[in-house]
PDB file of C-alpha atoms in Angstrom:
ATOM      1  CA  UNK A  18      12.458  -4.605  14.771  1.00 40.00           C
ATOM      2  CA  UNK A  19      13.511  -7.550  12.720  1.00 42.00           C
ATOM      3  CA  UNK A  20      11.346  -9.803  10.597  1.00 45.00           C
ATOM      4  CA  UNK A  21      11.719 -12.547  13.211  1.00 48.00           C
ATOM      5  CA  UNK A  22       9.966 -10.421  15.865  1.00 53.00           C
ATOM      6  CA  UNK A  23       6.683 -10.436  13.939  1.00 64.00           C
ATOM      7  CA  UNK A  24       4.076 -13.006  13.105  1.00 85.00           C
ATOM      8  CA  UNK A  25       4.257 -13.402   9.325  1.00 92.00           C
ATOM      9  CA  UNK A  26       1.567 -11.752   7.234  1.00 94.00           C
ATOM     10  CA  UNK A  27       0.644 -12.734   3.681  1.00 94.00           C
ATOM     11  CA  UNK A  28       2.655  -9.700   2.520  1.00 96.00           C
ATOM     12  CA  UNK A  29       5.802 -10.968   4.271  1.00 96.00           C
ATOM     13  CA  UNK A  30       5.264 -14.546   3.081  1.00 95.00           C
ATOM     14  CA  UNK A  31       4.957 -13.285  -0.502  1.00 95.00           C
ATOM     15  CA  UNK A  32       8.226 -11.346  -0.231  1.00 96.00           C
ATOM     16  CA  UNK A  33       9.984 -14.283   1.436  1.00 96.00           C
ATOM     17  CA  UNK A  34       8.845 -16.643  -1.352  1.00 95.00           C
ATOM     18  CA  UNK A  35      10.189 -14.221  -3.957  1.00 94.00           C
ATOM     19  CA  UNK A  36      13.407 -13.685  -1.962  1.00 95.00           C
ATOM     20  CA  UNK A  37      12.800  -9.921  -1.836  1.00 95.00           C
ATOM     21  CA  UNK A  38      14.809  -7.949   0.738  1.00 94.00           C
ATOM     22  CA  UNK A  39      12.665  -6.020   3.207  1.00 96.00           C
ATOM     23  CA  UNK A  40      12.562  -4.740   6.768  1.00 96.00           C
ATOM     24  CA  UNK A  41       9.602  -4.660   9.147  1.00 95.00           C
ATOM     25  CA  UNK A  42       8.716  -1.782  11.452  1.00 93.00           C
ATOM     26  CA  UNK A  43       5.844  -1.675  13.900  1.00 90.00           C
ATOM     27  CA  UNK A  44       4.066   0.980  15.908  1.00 86.00           C
ATOM     28  CA  UNK A  45       1.104   1.204  18.249  1.00 81.00           C
ATOM     29  CA  UNK A  46      -2.000   1.435  16.060  1.00 74.00           C
ATOM     30  CA  UNK A  47      -4.933   3.318  17.570  1.00 68.00           C
ATOM     31  CA  UNK A  48      -8.573   3.388  16.405  1.00 68.00           C
ATOM     32  CA  UNK A  49      -9.306   6.791  14.893  1.00 62.00           C
ATOM     33  CA  UNK A  50      -5.605   7.571  14.478  1.00 58.00           C
ATOM     34  CA  UNK A  51      -4.794   4.712  12.153  1.00 55.00           C
ATOM     35  CA  UNK A  52      -3.741   6.802   9.185  1.00 68.00           C
ATOM     36  CA  UNK A  53      -0.545   6.647   7.208  1.00 75.00           C
ATOM     37  CA  UNK A  54       0.351  10.107   8.491  1.00 76.00           C
ATOM     38  CA  UNK A  55       0.065   8.707  12.027  1.00 78.00           C
ATOM     39  CA  UNK A  56       2.282   5.764  11.036  1.00 83.00           C
ATOM     40  CA  UNK A  57       4.930   8.125   9.661  1.00 84.00           C
ATOM     41  CA  UNK A  58       4.865  10.190  12.856  1.00 82.00           C
ATOM     42  CA  UNK A  59       5.011   7.127  15.140  1.00 83.00           C
ATOM     43  CA  UNK A  60       7.952   5.661  13.206  1.00 88.00           C
ATOM     44  CA  UNK A  61       9.717   9.047  12.795  1.00 89.00           C
ATOM     45  CA  UNK A  62       9.704   8.687   9.023  1.00 91.00           C
ATOM     46  CA  UNK A  63       9.293  11.378   6.358  1.00 91.00           C
ATOM     47  CA  UNK A  64       5.691  11.322   5.097  1.00 90.00           C
ATOM     48  CA  UNK A  65       6.805  11.350   1.459  1.00 94.00           C
ATOM     49  CA  UNK A  66       8.415   7.888   1.952  1.00 96.00           C
ATOM     50  CA  UNK A  67       5.410   6.275   3.675  1.00 95.00           C
ATOM     51  CA  UNK A  68       2.857   5.032   1.146  1.00 96.00           C
ATOM     52  CA  UNK A  69      -0.792   4.150   1.685  1.00 95.00           C
ATOM     53  CA  UNK A  70      -2.724   1.502  -0.196  1.00 96.00           C
ATOM     54  CA  UNK A  71      -6.124   2.473  -1.597  1.00 96.00           C
ATOM     55  CA  UNK A  72      -8.509   0.338  -3.609  1.00 97.00           C
ATOM     56  CA  UNK A  73     -10.741   1.844  -6.293  1.00 97.00           C
ATOM     57  CA  UNK A  74     -13.392   0.434  -8.603  1.00 96.00           C
ATOM     58  CA  UNK A  75     -14.330   1.204 -12.189  1.00 93.00           C
ATOM     59  CA  UNK A  76     -17.920   1.434 -13.505  1.00 87.00           C
ATOM     60  CA  UNK A  77     -17.964  -2.341 -14.140  1.00 89.00           C
ATOM     61  CA  UNK A  78     -16.812  -3.207 -10.625  1.00 89.00           C
ATOM     62  CA  UNK A  79     -13.202  -3.985 -11.606  1.00 93.00           C
ATOM     63  CA  UNK A  80     -10.933  -3.235  -8.654  1.00 96.00           C
ATOM     64  CA  UNK A  81      -7.469  -1.706  -8.769  1.00 97.00           C
ATOM     65  CA  UNK A  82      -4.866  -0.701  -6.193  1.00 98.00           C
ATOM     66  CA  UNK A  83      -3.266   2.730  -5.868  1.00 98.00           C
ATOM     67  CA  UNK A  84      -0.133   3.161  -3.746  1.00 98.00           C
ATOM     68  CA  UNK A  85       0.718   6.773  -2.950  1.00 97.00           C
ATOM     69  CA  UNK A  86       2.367   8.941  -0.280  1.00 96.00           C
ATOM     70  CA  UNK A  87       0.269   9.197   2.875  1.00 92.00           C
ATOM     71  CA  UNK A  88       0.097  12.982   2.904  1.00 93.00           C
ATOM     72  CA  UNK A  89      -1.534  13.197  -0.537  1.00 94.00           C
ATOM     73  CA  UNK A  90      -4.994  12.521  -1.911  1.00 95.00           C
ATOM     74  CA  UNK A  91      -5.576  10.105  -4.780  1.00 97.00           C
ATOM     75  CA  UNK A  92      -6.582  11.575  -8.118  1.00 97.00           C
ATOM     76  CA  UNK A  93      -9.062   8.979  -9.385  1.00 97.00           C
ATOM     77  CA  UNK A  94      -8.924  10.364 -12.940  1.00 97.00           C
ATOM     78  CA  UNK A  95      -5.155   9.825 -13.058  1.00 97.00           C
ATOM     79  CA  UNK A  96      -5.554   6.278 -11.738  1.00 97.00           C
ATOM     80  CA  UNK A  97      -8.224   5.507 -14.346  1.00 96.00           C
ATOM     81  CA  UNK A  98      -6.025   6.927 -17.108  1.00 96.00           C
ATOM     82  CA  UNK A  99      -3.001   4.887 -15.976  1.00 97.00           C
ATOM     83  CA  UNK A 100      -5.077   1.701 -16.123  1.00 96.00           C
ATOM     84  CA  UNK A 101      -6.957   2.547 -19.320  1.00 94.00           C
ATOM     85  CA  UNK A 102     -10.294   2.726 -17.484  1.00 93.00           C
ATOM     86  CA  UNK A 103     -12.947   5.355 -18.142  1.00 92.00           C
ATOM     87  CA  UNK A 104     -13.838   6.358 -14.612  1.00 94.00           C
ATOM     88  CA  UNK A 105     -13.053   5.185 -11.076  1.00 96.00           C
ATOM     89  CA  UNK A 106     -14.394   5.686  -7.571  1.00 97.00           C
ATOM     90  CA  UNK A 107     -13.293   4.442  -4.164  1.00 96.00           C
ATOM     91  CA  UNK A 108     -14.262   0.806  -3.657  1.00 96.00           C
ATOM     92  CA  UNK A 109     -16.727  -0.396  -1.043  1.00 95.00           C
ATOM     93  CA  UNK A 110     -14.798  -1.090   2.204  1.00 94.00           C
ATOM     94  CA  UNK A 111     -16.382  -4.522   2.751  1.00 95.00           C
ATOM     95  CA  UNK A 112     -15.494  -5.518  -0.816  1.00 95.00           C
ATOM     96  CA  UNK A 113     -11.926  -4.292  -0.264  1.00 95.00           C
ATOM     97  CA  UNK A 114     -11.556  -6.468   2.835  1.00 95.00           C
ATOM     98  CA  UNK A 115     -13.118  -9.513   1.149  1.00 95.00           C
ATOM     99  CA  UNK A 116     -11.013  -9.173  -2.004  1.00 96.00           C
ATOM    100  CA  UNK A 117      -7.658  -8.316  -0.424  1.00 96.00           C
ATOM    101  CA  UNK A 118      -7.933 -10.443   2.702  1.00 95.00           C
ATOM    102  CA  UNK A 119      -6.821  -7.475   4.791  1.00 95.00           C
ATOM    103  CA  UNK A 120      -8.630  -5.261   7.310  1.00 92.00           C
ATOM    104  CA  UNK A 121      -8.935  -1.552   6.450  1.00 89.00           C
ATOM    105  CA  UNK A 122      -6.023   0.298   7.983  1.00 87.00           C
ATOM    106  CA  UNK A 123      -3.826  -2.714   7.265  1.00 90.00           C
ATOM    107  CA  UNK A 124      -4.372  -3.264   3.538  1.00 95.00           C
ATOM    108  CA  UNK A 125      -1.059  -4.061   1.899  1.00 96.00           C
ATOM    109  CA  UNK A 126      -0.395  -3.948  -1.842  1.00 97.00           C
ATOM    110  CA  UNK A 127       1.457  -7.253  -1.291  1.00 97.00           C
ATOM    111  CA  UNK A 128       0.039 -10.726  -0.761  1.00 96.00           C
ATOM    112  CA  UNK A 129      -3.599  -9.912  -1.449  1.00 96.00           C
ATOM    113  CA  UNK A 130      -6.050 -12.815  -1.788  1.00 95.00           C
ATOM    114  CA  UNK A 131      -6.868 -11.704  -5.324  1.00 93.00           C
ATOM    115  CA  UNK A 132      -4.128 -10.040  -7.364  1.00 92.00           C
ATOM    116  CA  UNK A 133      -5.381  -6.651  -8.552  1.00 96.00           C
ATOM    117  CA  UNK A 134      -3.957  -4.240 -11.125  1.00 97.00           C
ATOM    118  CA  UNK A 135      -1.642  -1.945  -9.161  1.00 98.00           C
ATOM    119  CA  UNK A 136      -0.257   1.531  -9.786  1.00 98.00           C
ATOM    120  CA  UNK A 137       2.427   3.110  -7.600  1.00 98.00           C
ATOM    121  CA  UNK A 138       2.811   6.882  -7.568  1.00 98.00           C
ATOM    122  CA  UNK A 139       5.890   7.867  -9.583  1.00 98.00           C
ATOM    123  CA  UNK A 140       7.285   9.855  -6.628  1.00 97.00           C
ATOM    124  CA  UNK A 141       8.355   6.506  -5.108  1.00 98.00           C
ATOM    125  CA  UNK A 142      11.088   6.235  -7.715  1.00 98.00           C
ATOM    126  CA  UNK A 143      12.958   9.146  -6.103  1.00 97.00           C
ATOM    127  CA  UNK A 144      13.813   6.990  -3.058  1.00 97.00           C
ATOM    128  CA  UNK A 145      16.036   3.955  -2.474  1.00 97.00           C
ATOM    129  CA  UNK A 146      13.362   2.531  -0.182  1.00 97.00           C
ATOM    130  CA  UNK A 147       9.762   3.309   0.704  1.00 98.00           C
ATOM    131  CA  UNK A 148       7.366   2.020   3.357  1.00 96.00           C
ATOM    132  CA  UNK A 149       3.992   0.373   2.780  1.00 96.00           C
ATOM    133  CA  UNK A 150       1.577  -1.577   4.931  1.00 94.00           C
ATOM    134  CA  UNK A 151       2.844  -4.946   6.049  1.00 93.00           C
ATOM    135  CA  UNK A 152      -0.646  -6.423   6.029  1.00 94.00           C
ATOM    136  CA  UNK A 153      -1.663  -5.620   9.583  1.00 92.00           C
ATOM    137  CA  UNK A 154      -2.563  -2.413  11.377  1.00 89.00           C
ATOM    138  CA  UNK A 155       0.567  -1.001  12.976  1.00 89.00           C
ATOM    139  CA  UNK A 156       2.967  -2.837  10.654  1.00 92.00           C
ATOM    140  CA  UNK A 157       5.044  -1.281   7.870  1.00 94.00           C
ATOM    141  CA  UNK A 158       7.401  -2.927   5.389  1.00 96.00           C
ATOM    142  CA  UNK A 159      10.435  -1.102   4.010  1.00 97.00           C
ATOM    143  CA  UNK A 160      11.532  -2.153   0.536  1.00 97.00           C
ATOM    144  CA  UNK A 161      12.742  -0.650  -2.722  1.00 97.00           C
ATOM    145  CA  UNK A 162      10.133   0.823  -5.070  1.00 98.00           C
ATOM    146  CA  UNK A 163      11.325  -1.541  -7.815  1.00 97.00           C
ATOM    147  CA  UNK A 164      10.916  -4.545  -5.494  1.00 97.00           C
ATOM    148  CA  UNK A 165       7.366  -3.437  -4.681  1.00 97.00           C
ATOM    149  CA  UNK A 166       6.622  -2.914  -8.360  1.00 97.00           C
ATOM    150  CA  UNK A 167       8.063  -6.306  -9.299  1.00 96.00           C
ATOM    151  CA  UNK A 168       6.224  -8.168  -6.537  1.00 96.00           C
ATOM    152  CA  UNK A 169       2.863  -6.578  -7.401  1.00 96.00           C
ATOM    153  CA  UNK A 170       3.388  -6.363 -11.168  1.00 96.00           C
ATOM    154  CA  UNK A 171       2.704  -2.639 -10.792  1.00 97.00           C
ATOM    155  CA  UNK A 172       3.360   0.293 -13.039  1.00 97.00           C
ATOM    156  CA  UNK A 173       4.478   3.762 -11.945  1.00 98.00           C
ATOM    157  CA  UNK A 174       2.348   6.813 -12.761  1.00 98.00           C
ATOM    158  CA  UNK A 175       1.431  10.182 -11.308  1.00 97.00           C
ATOM    159  CA  UNK A 176      -1.531   9.583  -8.961  1.00 98.00           C
ATOM    160  CA  UNK A 177      -1.468  12.639  -6.713  1.00 96.00           C
ATOM    161  CA  UNK A 178      -4.310  15.137  -6.611  1.00 91.00           C
ATOM    162  CA  UNK A 179      -2.971  18.650  -7.218  1.00 83.00           C
TER     163      UNK A 179
END
């Protein structure tokens, strides 16, 4: 589906403003099946190219975004190390929604209400393009890892739990 077929999300508006090339894909999102693995299956995409967006918090309540392949778990110690924080835990879901402006299951690393420090798993750099949430459940954006990094001011680091 083309960009014109979708109501614009903050993520798309941000990319449009920055003149970043991207494509939009959509699928039927279902309660209880709304995982990134489900998105990859619905869109017939390899799981290693579909990235989920997770938000974590340090001991002082500072939030940060981790973007990693859907089939992997986040290593919070690696995220903390990449950001120079001592320790991190998953952020409160209500705080995530309030801070990002997105509903869980549709949190995009792009176009968040409050810009948060962002780290993208280094595995993204192996691909010409990757997929991340477009800012709505059932919506994915395809773009280059460097474009995602540039738009979010993110760094690349190993984030995957072994």
